[in-house]
Tab-separated table of C-alpha atoms in Angstrom:
chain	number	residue	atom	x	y	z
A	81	UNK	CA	196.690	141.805	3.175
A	82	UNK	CA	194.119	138.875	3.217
A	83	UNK	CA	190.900	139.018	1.295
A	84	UNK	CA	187.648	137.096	3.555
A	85	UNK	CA	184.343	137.274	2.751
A	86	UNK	CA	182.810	138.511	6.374
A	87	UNK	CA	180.042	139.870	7.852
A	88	UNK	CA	180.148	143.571	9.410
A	89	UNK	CA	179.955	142.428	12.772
A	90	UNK	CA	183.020	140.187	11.686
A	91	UNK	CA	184.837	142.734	9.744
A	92	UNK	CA	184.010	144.406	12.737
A	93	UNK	CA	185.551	141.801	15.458
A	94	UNK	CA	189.023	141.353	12.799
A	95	UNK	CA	189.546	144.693	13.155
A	96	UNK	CA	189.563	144.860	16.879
A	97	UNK	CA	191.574	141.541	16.894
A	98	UNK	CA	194.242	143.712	15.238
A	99	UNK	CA	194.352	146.373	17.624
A	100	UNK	CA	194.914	143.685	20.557
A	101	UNK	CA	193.017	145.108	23.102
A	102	UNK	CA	194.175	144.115	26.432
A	103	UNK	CA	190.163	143.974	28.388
A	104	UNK	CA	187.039	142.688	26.177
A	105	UNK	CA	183.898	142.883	29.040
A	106	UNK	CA	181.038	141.434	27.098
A	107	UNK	CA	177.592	140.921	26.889
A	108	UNK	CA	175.290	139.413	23.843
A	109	UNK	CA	172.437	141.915	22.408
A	110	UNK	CA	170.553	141.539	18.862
A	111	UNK	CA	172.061	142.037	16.280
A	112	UNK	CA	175.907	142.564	18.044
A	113	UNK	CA	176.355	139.105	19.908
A	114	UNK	CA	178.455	138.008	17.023
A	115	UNK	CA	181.346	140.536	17.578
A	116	UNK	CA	182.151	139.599	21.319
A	117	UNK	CA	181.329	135.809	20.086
A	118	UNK	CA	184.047	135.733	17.305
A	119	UNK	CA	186.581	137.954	19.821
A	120	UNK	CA	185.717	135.004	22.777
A	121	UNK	CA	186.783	132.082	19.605
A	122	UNK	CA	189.659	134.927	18.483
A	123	UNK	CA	191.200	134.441	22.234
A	124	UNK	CA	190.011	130.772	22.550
A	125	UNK	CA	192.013	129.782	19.341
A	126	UNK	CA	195.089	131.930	20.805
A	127	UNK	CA	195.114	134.581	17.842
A	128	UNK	CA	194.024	137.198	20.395
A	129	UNK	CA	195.462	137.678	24.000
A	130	UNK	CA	193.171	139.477	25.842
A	131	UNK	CA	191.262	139.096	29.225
A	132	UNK	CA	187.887	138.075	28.175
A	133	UNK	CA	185.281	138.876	30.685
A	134	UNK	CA	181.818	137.555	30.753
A	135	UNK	CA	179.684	140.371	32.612
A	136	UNK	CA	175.740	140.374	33.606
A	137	UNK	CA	174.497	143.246	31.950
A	138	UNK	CA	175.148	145.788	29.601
A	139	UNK	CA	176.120	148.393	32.556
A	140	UNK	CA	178.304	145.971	34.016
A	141	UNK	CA	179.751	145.901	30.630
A	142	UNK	CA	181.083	149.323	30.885
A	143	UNK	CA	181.658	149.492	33.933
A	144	UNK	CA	184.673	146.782	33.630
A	145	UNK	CA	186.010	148.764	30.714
A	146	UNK	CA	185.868	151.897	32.519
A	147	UNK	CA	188.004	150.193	35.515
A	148	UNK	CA	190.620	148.499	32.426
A	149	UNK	CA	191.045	151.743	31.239
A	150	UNK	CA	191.458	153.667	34.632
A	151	UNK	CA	194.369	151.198	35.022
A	152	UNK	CA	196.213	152.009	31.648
A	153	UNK	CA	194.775	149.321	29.773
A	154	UNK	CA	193.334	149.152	26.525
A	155	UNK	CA	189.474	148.285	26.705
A	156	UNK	CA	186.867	147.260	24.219
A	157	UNK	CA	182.780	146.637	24.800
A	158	UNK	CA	179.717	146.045	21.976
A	159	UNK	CA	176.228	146.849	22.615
A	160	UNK	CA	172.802	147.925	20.986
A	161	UNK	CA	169.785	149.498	21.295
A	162	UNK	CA	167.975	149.058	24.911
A	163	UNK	CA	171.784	147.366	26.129
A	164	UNK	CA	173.429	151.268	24.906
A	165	UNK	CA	170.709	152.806	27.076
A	166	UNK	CA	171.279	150.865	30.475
A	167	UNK	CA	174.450	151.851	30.005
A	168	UNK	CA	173.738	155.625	29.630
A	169	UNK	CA	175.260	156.129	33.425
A	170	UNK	CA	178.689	155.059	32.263
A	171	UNK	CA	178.617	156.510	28.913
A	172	UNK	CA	179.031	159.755	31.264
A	173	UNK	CA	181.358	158.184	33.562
A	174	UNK	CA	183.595	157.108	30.506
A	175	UNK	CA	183.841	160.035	28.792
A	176	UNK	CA	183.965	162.442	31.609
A	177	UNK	CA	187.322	160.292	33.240
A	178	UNK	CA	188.347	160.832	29.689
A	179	UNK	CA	189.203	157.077	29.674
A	180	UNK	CA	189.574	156.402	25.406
A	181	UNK	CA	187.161	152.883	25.359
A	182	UNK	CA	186.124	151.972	22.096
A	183	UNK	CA	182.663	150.390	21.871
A	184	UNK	CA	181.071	148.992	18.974
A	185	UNK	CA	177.094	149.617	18.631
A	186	UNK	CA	174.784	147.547	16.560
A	187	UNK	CA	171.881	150.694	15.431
A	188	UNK	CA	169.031	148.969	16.687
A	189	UNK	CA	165.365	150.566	17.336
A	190	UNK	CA	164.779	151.213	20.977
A	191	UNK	CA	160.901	150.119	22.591
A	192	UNK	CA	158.447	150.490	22.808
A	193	UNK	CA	156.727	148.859	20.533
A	194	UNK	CA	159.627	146.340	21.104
A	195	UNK	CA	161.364	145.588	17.823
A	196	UNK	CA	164.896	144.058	16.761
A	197	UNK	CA	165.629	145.815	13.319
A	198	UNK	CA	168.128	148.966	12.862
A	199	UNK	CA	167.073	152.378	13.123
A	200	UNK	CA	169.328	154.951	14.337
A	201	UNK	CA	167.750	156.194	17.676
A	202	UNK	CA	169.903	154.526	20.198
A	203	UNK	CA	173.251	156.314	19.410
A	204	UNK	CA	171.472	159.455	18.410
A	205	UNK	CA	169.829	159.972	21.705
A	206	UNK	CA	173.176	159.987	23.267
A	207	UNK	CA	174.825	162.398	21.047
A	208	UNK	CA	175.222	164.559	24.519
A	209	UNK	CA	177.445	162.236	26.333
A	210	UNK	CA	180.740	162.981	25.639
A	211	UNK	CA	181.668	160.410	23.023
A	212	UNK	CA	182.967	160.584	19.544
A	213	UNK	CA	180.557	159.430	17.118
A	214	UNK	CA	181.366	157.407	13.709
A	215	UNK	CA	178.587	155.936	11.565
A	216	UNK	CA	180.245	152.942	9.190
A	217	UNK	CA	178.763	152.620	5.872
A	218	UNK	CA	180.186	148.839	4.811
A	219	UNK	CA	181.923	146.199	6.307
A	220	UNK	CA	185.383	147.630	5.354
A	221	UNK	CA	184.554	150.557	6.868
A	222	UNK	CA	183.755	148.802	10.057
A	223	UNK	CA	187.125	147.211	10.368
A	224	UNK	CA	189.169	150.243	9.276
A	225	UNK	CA	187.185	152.183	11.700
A	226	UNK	CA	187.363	149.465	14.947
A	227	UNK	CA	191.575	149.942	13.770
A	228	UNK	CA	191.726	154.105	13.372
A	229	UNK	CA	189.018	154.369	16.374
A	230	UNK	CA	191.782	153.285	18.981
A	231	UNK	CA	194.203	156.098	17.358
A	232	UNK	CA	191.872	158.740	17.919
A	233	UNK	CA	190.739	157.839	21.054
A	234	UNK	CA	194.239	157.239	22.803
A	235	UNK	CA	195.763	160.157	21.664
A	236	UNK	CA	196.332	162.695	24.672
A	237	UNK	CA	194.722	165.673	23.117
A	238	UNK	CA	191.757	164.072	23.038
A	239	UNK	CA	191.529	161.157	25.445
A	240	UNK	CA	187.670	161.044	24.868
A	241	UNK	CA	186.163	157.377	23.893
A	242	UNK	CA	184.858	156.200	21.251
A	243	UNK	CA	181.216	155.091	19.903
A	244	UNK	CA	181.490	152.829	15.926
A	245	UNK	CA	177.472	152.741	15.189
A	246	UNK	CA	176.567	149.676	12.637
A	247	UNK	CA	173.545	149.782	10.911
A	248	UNK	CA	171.825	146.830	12.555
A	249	UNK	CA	171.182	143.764	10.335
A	250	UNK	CA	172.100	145.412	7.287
A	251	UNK	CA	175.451	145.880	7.986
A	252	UNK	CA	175.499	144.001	11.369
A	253	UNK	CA	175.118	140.796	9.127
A	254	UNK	CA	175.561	141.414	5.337
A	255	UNK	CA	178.422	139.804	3.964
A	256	UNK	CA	180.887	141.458	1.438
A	257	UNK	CA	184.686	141.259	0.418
A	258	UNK	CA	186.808	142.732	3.018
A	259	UNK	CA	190.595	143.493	3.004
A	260	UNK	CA	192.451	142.525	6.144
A	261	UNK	CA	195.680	144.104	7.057
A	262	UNK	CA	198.498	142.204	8.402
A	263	UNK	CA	199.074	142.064	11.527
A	264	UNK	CA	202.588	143.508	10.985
A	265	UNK	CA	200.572	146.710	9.129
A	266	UNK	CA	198.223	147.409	12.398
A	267	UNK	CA	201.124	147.206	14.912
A	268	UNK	CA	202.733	150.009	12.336
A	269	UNK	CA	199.558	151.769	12.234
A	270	UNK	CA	198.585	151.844	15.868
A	271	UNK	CA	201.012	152.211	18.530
A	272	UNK	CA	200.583	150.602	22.012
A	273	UNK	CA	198.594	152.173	24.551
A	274	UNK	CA	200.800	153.988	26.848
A	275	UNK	CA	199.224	156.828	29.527
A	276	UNK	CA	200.581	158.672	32.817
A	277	UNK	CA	196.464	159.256	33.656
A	278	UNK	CA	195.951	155.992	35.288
A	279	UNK	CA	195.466	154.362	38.784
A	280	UNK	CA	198.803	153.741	39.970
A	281	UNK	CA	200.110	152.208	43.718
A	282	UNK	CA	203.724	154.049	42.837
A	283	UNK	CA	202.371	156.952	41.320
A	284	UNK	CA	199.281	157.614	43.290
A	285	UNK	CA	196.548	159.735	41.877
A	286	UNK	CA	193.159	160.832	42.320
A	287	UNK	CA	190.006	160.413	40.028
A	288	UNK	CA	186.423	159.933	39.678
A	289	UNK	CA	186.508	163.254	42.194
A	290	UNK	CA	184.058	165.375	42.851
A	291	UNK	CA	184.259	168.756	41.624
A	292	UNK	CA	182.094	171.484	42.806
A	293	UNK	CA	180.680	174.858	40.875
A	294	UNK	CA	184.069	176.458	40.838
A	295	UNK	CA	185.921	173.726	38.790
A	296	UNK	CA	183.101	171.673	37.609
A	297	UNK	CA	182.762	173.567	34.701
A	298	UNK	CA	186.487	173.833	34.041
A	299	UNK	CA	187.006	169.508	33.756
A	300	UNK	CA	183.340	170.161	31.016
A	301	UNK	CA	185.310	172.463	29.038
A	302	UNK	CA	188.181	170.440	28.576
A	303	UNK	CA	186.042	167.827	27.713
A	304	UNK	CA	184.668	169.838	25.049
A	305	UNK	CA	187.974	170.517	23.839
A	306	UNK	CA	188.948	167.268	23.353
A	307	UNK	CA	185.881	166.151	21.284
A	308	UNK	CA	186.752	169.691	19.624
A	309	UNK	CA	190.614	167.845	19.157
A	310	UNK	CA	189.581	164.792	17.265
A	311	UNK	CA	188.557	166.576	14.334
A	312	UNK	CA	192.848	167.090	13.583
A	313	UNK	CA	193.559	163.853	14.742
A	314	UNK	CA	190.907	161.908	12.566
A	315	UNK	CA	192.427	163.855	9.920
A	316	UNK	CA	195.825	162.444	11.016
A	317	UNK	CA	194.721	159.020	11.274
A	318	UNK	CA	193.334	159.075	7.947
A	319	UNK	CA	196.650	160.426	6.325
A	320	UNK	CA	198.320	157.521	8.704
A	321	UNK	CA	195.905	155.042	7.730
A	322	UNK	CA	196.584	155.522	3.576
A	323	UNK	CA	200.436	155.520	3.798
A	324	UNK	CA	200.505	152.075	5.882
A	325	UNK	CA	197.703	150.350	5.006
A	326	UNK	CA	196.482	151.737	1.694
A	327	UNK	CA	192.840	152.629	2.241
A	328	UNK	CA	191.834	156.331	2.002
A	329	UNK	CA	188.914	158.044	3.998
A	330	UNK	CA	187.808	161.277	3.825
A	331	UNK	CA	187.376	163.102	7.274
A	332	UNK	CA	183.945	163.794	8.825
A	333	UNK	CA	182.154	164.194	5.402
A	334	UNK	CA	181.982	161.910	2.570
A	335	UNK	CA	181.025	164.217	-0.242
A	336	UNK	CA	179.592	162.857	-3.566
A	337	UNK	CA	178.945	164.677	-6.961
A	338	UNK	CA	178.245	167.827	-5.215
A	339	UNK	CA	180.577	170.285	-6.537
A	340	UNK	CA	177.947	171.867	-8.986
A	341	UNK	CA	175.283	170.084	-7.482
A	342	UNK	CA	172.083	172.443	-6.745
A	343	UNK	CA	170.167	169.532	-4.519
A	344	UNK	CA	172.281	167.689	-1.791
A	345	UNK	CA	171.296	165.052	0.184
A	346	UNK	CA	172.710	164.445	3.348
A	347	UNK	CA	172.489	161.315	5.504
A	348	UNK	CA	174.759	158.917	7.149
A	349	UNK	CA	174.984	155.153	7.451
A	350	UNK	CA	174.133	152.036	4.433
A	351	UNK	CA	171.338	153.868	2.970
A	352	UNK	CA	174.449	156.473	1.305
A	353	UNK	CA	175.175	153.658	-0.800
A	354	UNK	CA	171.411	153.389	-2.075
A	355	UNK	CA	171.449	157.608	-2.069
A	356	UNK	CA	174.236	157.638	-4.609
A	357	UNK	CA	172.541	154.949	-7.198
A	358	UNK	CA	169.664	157.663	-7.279
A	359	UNK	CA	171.717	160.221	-7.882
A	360	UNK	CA	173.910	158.740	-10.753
A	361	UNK	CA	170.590	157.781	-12.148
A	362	UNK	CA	168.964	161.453	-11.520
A	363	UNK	CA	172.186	162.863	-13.453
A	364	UNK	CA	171.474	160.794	-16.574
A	365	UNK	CA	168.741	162.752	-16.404
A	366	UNK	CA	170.720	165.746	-16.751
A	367	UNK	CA	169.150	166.824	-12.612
A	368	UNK	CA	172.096	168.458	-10.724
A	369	UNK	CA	172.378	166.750	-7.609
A	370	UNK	CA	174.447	165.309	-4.918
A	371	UNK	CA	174.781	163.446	-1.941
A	372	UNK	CA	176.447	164.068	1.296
A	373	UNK	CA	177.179	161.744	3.528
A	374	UNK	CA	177.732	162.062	7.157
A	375	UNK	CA	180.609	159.875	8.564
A	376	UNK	CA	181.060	161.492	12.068
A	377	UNK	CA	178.129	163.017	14.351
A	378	UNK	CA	180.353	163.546	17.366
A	379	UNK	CA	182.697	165.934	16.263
A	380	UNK	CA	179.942	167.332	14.343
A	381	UNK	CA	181.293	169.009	11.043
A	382	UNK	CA	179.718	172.409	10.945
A	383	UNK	CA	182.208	173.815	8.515
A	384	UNK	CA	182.382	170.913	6.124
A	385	UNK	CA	178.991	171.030	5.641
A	386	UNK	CA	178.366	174.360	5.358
A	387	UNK	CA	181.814	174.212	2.277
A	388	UNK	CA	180.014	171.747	0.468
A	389	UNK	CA	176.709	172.986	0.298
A	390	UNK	CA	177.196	176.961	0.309
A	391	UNK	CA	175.819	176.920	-3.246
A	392	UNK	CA	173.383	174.025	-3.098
A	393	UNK	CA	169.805	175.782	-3.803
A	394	UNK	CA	168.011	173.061	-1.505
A	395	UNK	CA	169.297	170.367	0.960
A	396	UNK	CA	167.533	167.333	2.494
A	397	UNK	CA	168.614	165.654	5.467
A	398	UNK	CA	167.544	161.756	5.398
A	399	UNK	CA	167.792	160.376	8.966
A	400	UNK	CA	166.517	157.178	10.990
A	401	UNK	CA	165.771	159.111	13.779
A	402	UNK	CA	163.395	161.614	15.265
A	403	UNK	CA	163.294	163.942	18.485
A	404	UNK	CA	159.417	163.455	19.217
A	405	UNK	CA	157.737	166.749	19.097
A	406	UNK	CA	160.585	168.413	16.713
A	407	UNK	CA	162.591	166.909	14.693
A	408	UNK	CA	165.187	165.224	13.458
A	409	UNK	CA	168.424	165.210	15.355
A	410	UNK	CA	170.524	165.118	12.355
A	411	UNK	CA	168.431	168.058	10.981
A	412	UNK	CA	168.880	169.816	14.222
A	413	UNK	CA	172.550	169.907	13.767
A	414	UNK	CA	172.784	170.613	9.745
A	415	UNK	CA	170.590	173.130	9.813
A	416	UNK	CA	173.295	174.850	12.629
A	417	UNK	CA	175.501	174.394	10.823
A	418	UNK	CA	173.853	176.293	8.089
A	419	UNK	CA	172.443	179.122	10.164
A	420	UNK	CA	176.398	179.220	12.039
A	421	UNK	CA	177.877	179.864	8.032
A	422	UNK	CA	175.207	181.842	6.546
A	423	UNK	CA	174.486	179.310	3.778
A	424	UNK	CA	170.802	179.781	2.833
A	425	UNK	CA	169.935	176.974	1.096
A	426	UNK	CA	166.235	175.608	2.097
A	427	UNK	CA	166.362	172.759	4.286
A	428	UNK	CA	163.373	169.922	4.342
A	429	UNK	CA	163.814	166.993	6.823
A	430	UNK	CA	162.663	163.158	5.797
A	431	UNK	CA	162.547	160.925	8.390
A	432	UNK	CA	162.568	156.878	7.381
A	433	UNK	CA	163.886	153.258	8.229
A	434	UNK	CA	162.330	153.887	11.913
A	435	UNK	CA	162.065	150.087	13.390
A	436	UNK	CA	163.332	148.968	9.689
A	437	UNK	CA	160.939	150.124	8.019
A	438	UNK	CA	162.028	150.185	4.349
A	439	UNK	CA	163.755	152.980	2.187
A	440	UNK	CA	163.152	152.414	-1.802
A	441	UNK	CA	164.669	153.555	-4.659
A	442	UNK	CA	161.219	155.186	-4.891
A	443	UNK	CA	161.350	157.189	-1.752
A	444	UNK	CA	164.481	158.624	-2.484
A	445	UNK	CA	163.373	159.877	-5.874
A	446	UNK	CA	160.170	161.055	-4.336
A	447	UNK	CA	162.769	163.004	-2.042
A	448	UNK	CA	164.944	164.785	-4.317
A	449	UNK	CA	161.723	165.648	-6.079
A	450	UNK	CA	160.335	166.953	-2.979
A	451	UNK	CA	163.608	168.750	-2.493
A	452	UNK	CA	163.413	170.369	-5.496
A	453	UNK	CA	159.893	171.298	-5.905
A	454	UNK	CA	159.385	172.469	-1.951
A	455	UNK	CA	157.582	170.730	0.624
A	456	UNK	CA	157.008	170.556	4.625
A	457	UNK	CA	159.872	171.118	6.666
A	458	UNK	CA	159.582	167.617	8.871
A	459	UNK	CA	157.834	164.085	7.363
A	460	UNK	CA	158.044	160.941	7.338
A	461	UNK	CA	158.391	159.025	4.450
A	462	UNK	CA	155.390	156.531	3.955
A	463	UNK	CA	152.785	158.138	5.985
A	464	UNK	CA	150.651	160.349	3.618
A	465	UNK	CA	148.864	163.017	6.150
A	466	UNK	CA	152.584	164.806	5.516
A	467	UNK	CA	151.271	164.944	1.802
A	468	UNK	CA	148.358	166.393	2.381
């Protein structure tokens, strides 16, 4: 194990140097450029054998990796923001081949007004598309996850690819302590990439078919399933994970001081960190509360949530996203969840961080107040007409 001091995206780019992926198609967007630019220096320098292919868009991105993988081989693409929307096409071609990609995305607003800094619309407004969905909160994360993503993704119940969503800038390009594993540890950890479902000149078979109204639906359902799959393999990646290399996750959830909490938090992404200082502070204070953390969106976890909130008096969900003329996505899906298990805790939605926009220490008192005393169902943090 060696101990750098890296950025996300370059925890991010180590990681996937580890799990020697045979195709990286790339293409620079704000704030993910660095990841293909340290994997192009990774192959340069010879610690990485890969074909590295330079590609004129973002849907040309995709596209390659989608052909590497319909061969057999293992394939790897970055994007953000505007670049994960031009390649919404392929994000349906990808996942309904069932070829296991991994893409990293940088959380980036989407225009207009045209802006650089991270929200958490791009990724969320393809929650539909077939992909698993992780949401890294640190830079160890990030690596661990670009290393366990390929597990999950490759294994043949679920053959679905994978999405790794980066909070843009502030995890994109903050720099902390990360532990690299050996490269002796990741070969243990993650087997090679080894499928009969490929384009083959001795084994000929067909794909990228069409498929009418009497099977159509059939190839849709067994892509639900395998999405519905991951869930027991992230759970066996995980266990995988902790004997080899050490590091221990915890599923789909990240749960935190909620066993006997009464107000739970939920939200996904850096701003957890900031969540849990406000709690430990608001428990001083003798307040009962907790925060829940979202680490997968895609498989969503229904039943986790509804577990560790089933005696919770009042929830919020914190999201950088919104659904314009509803609500949040995230909210959307927790409050299924709730409805699915019959856990009747209130629910309030607080939308924030949209284009960057700043979350405080302040806001996120203001919202477990709000939580506790009642408030609107949907607002945004910062604009006062929701107070009124």
């Amino acid at each position: 194990m060696v101990k750098k001091f890296l950025s996300g995206n370059e925890a991010f780019a180590e990681g996937i140097r580890l799990a020697s992926p045979q195709v990286i198609s790339a293409y620079p967007i704000t704030p993910q450029t660095i990841v293909v630019e340290r994997l192009s220096e990774m192959v340069e320098d010879g610690s990485l054998t890969s074909e590295f292919i330079h590609v004129e868009s973002e849907h040309s991105a995709l596209s390659c990796a989608i052909g590497a993988s319909a061969v057999g081989a293992r394939a790897f693409t970055a994007t953000s923001s505007q670049g994960l929307l031009y390649m919404a096409e392929c994000l349906y071609y990808a996942s309904g081949g069932r070829y296991p990609i991994v893409m990293m995305n940088a959380n980036r607003s989407v225009a207009l007004p045209w802006n650089i800094y991270g929200d958490q619309r791009d990724s969320i407004s393809q929650l539909d598309s077939g992909w698993i969905q992780a949401y890294a909160e640190n830079a160890q994360e990030s690596l661990d996850l670009a290393l366990m993503s390929w597990y999950i993704a490759e294994n043949p119940k679920v053959s679905t690819p994978f999405m790794v969503n980066l909070d843009g800038f502030i995890l994109t390009h903050t720099y902390e302590t990360v532990d690299i594993p050996t490269k002796k540890q990741a070969d243990a950890f993650l087997p090679a990439y080894i499928t009969e479902h490929k384009l083959d000149v001795e084994q000929p078979k067909n794909a990228a078919f069409s498929a009418g109204p009497d099977y159509n639906y059939i190839f849709k359902y067994k892509e639900h399933e395998g999405l519905l799959a991951a869930r027991e393999v992230i759970v066996e990646a995980e266990s995988r994970f902790k004997r080899i290399i050490g590091r221990k996750y915890t599923g789909l959830i990240d749960p935190y001081k909620t066993e006997d909490a009464e107000y739970i938090l939920i939200t996904l992404g850096t701003i957890s960190g900031l969540c849990r200082e406000v709690c430990d502070k608001l428990r001083e204070q003798g307040k009962k509360v907790g925060v829940l953390r979202l680490r997968y969106l895609r498989p969503f976890p229904n039943e986790e949530i509804a577990k560790v909130v089933q005696h919770a008096k009042a929830i919020g969900v914190l999201e950088k996203d919104i659904s314009f003329g509803n609500e949040g996505t995230v909210y959307t899906n927790v409050n299924s969840a709730l409805k699915k298990y019959g856990v009747s805790a209130v629910s309030y939605n607080f939308i924030g961080g949209l284009g960057g926009s700043d979350i405080s220490i302040q806001d996120i008192e203001m919202i477990y107040k709000k939580i506790e005393s009642g408030t609107q169902s949907v607002q945004f943090i910062g604009i006062e007409v929701n107070d009124k």
